[in-house]
Structures are given as structure tokens and as C-alpha cells.
Coordinates of C-alpha atoms in Angstrom, one line a residue:
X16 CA 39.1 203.0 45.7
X17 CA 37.3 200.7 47.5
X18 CA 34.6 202.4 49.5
X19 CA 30.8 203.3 49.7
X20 CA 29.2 201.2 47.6
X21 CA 32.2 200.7 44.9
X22 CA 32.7 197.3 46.0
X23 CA 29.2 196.3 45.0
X24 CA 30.0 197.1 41.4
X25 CA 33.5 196.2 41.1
X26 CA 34.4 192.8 40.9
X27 CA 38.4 193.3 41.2
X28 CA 40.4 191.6 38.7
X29 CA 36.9 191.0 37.0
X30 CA 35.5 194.4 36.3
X31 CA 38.1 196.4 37.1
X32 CA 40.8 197.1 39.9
X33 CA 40.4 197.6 43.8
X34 CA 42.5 199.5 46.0
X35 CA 42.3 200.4 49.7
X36 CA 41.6 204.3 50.4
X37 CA 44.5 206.0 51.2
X38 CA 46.7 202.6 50.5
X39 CA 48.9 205.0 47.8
X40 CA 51.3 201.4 47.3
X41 CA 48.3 199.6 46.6
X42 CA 47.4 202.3 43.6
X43 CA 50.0 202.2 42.3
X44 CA 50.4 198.5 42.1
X45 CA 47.3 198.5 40.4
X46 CA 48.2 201.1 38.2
X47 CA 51.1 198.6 37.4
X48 CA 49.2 195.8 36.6
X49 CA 47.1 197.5 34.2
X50 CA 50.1 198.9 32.6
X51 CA 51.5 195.2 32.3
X52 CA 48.3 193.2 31.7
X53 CA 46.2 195.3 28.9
X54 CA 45.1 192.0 27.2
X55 CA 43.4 191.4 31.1
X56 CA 42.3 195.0 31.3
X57 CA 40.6 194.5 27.8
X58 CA 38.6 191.2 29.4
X59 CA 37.6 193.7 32.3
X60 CA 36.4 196.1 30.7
X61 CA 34.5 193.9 28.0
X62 CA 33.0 192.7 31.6
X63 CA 31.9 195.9 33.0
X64 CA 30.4 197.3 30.1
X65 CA 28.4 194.0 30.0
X66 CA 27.9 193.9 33.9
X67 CA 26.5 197.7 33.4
X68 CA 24.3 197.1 30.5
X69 CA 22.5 194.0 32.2
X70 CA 21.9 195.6 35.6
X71 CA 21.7 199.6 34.8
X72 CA 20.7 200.5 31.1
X73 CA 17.7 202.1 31.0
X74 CA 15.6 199.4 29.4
X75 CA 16.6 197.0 31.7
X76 CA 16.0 199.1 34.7
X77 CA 12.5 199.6 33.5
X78 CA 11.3 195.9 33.1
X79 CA 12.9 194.9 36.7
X80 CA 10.8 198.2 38.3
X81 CA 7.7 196.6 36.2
X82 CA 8.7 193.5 37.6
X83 CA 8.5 194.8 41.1
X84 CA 5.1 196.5 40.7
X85 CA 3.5 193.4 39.2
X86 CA 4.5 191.4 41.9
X87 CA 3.1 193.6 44.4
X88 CA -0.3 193.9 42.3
X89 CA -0.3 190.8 41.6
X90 CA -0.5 191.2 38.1

């Protein structure tokens, strides 16, 4: 659903599907188009495991906090 801070990972159509809380139709229209477009789903999820690696695997993570403490020391 699209609330909190779900919308800041979720691209919809592009990493996955969006729906308005509560918005049962809209579910299950989305739940239709996955059904119907798995060739599409396939691209979004190829995207969000990419879109997750980049910004939240460990490594990653690690060097942008390094990044941010450099910066600050002026390193």
C-alpha cells in the first residue's frame, strides 16, 4: 500500500505496484496486472533487487556513512 515511507522505495510500475490504503478495487487491479503482465513484473523485480542492492546492502551502506564522516572531518 502506499503509505509511510513505501512510496519512497517503490517506484510503481518500476519497482513494483502501488495501491491506495484501503482502495480494495485498486488491489485488486493491481493484483490483476501482475497476473497479466509477468514478463513486466520480471523487469520490476530485476529493478528492485537492483534499486535495493545500490542504496541498502550493507557494503554500500557502509562507504556512504564513511562518506558522510569524511566530509564532516574533512578528511
Amino acid at each position: 500500500a502506499n503509505s509511510g515511507g513505501i512510496a519512497e522505495l517503490i517506484n510503481d510500475k518500476q519497482t513494483g505496484l502501488l495501491y491506495e490504503v484501503g482502495n480494495c478495487e485498486q488491489l485488486a487491479s493491481q493484483i490483476e496486472y501482475a497476473i497479466y503482465h509477468k514478463e513486466e513484473c520480471r523487469e520490476m523485480i530485476v529493478a528492485a533487487k537492483k534499486y535495493a542492492i545500490n542504496n541498502f546492502e550493507l557494503s554500500h551502506s557502509g562507504e556512504k556513512v564513511l562518506e558522510v564522516y569524511r566530509s564532516i572531518l574533512k578528511l
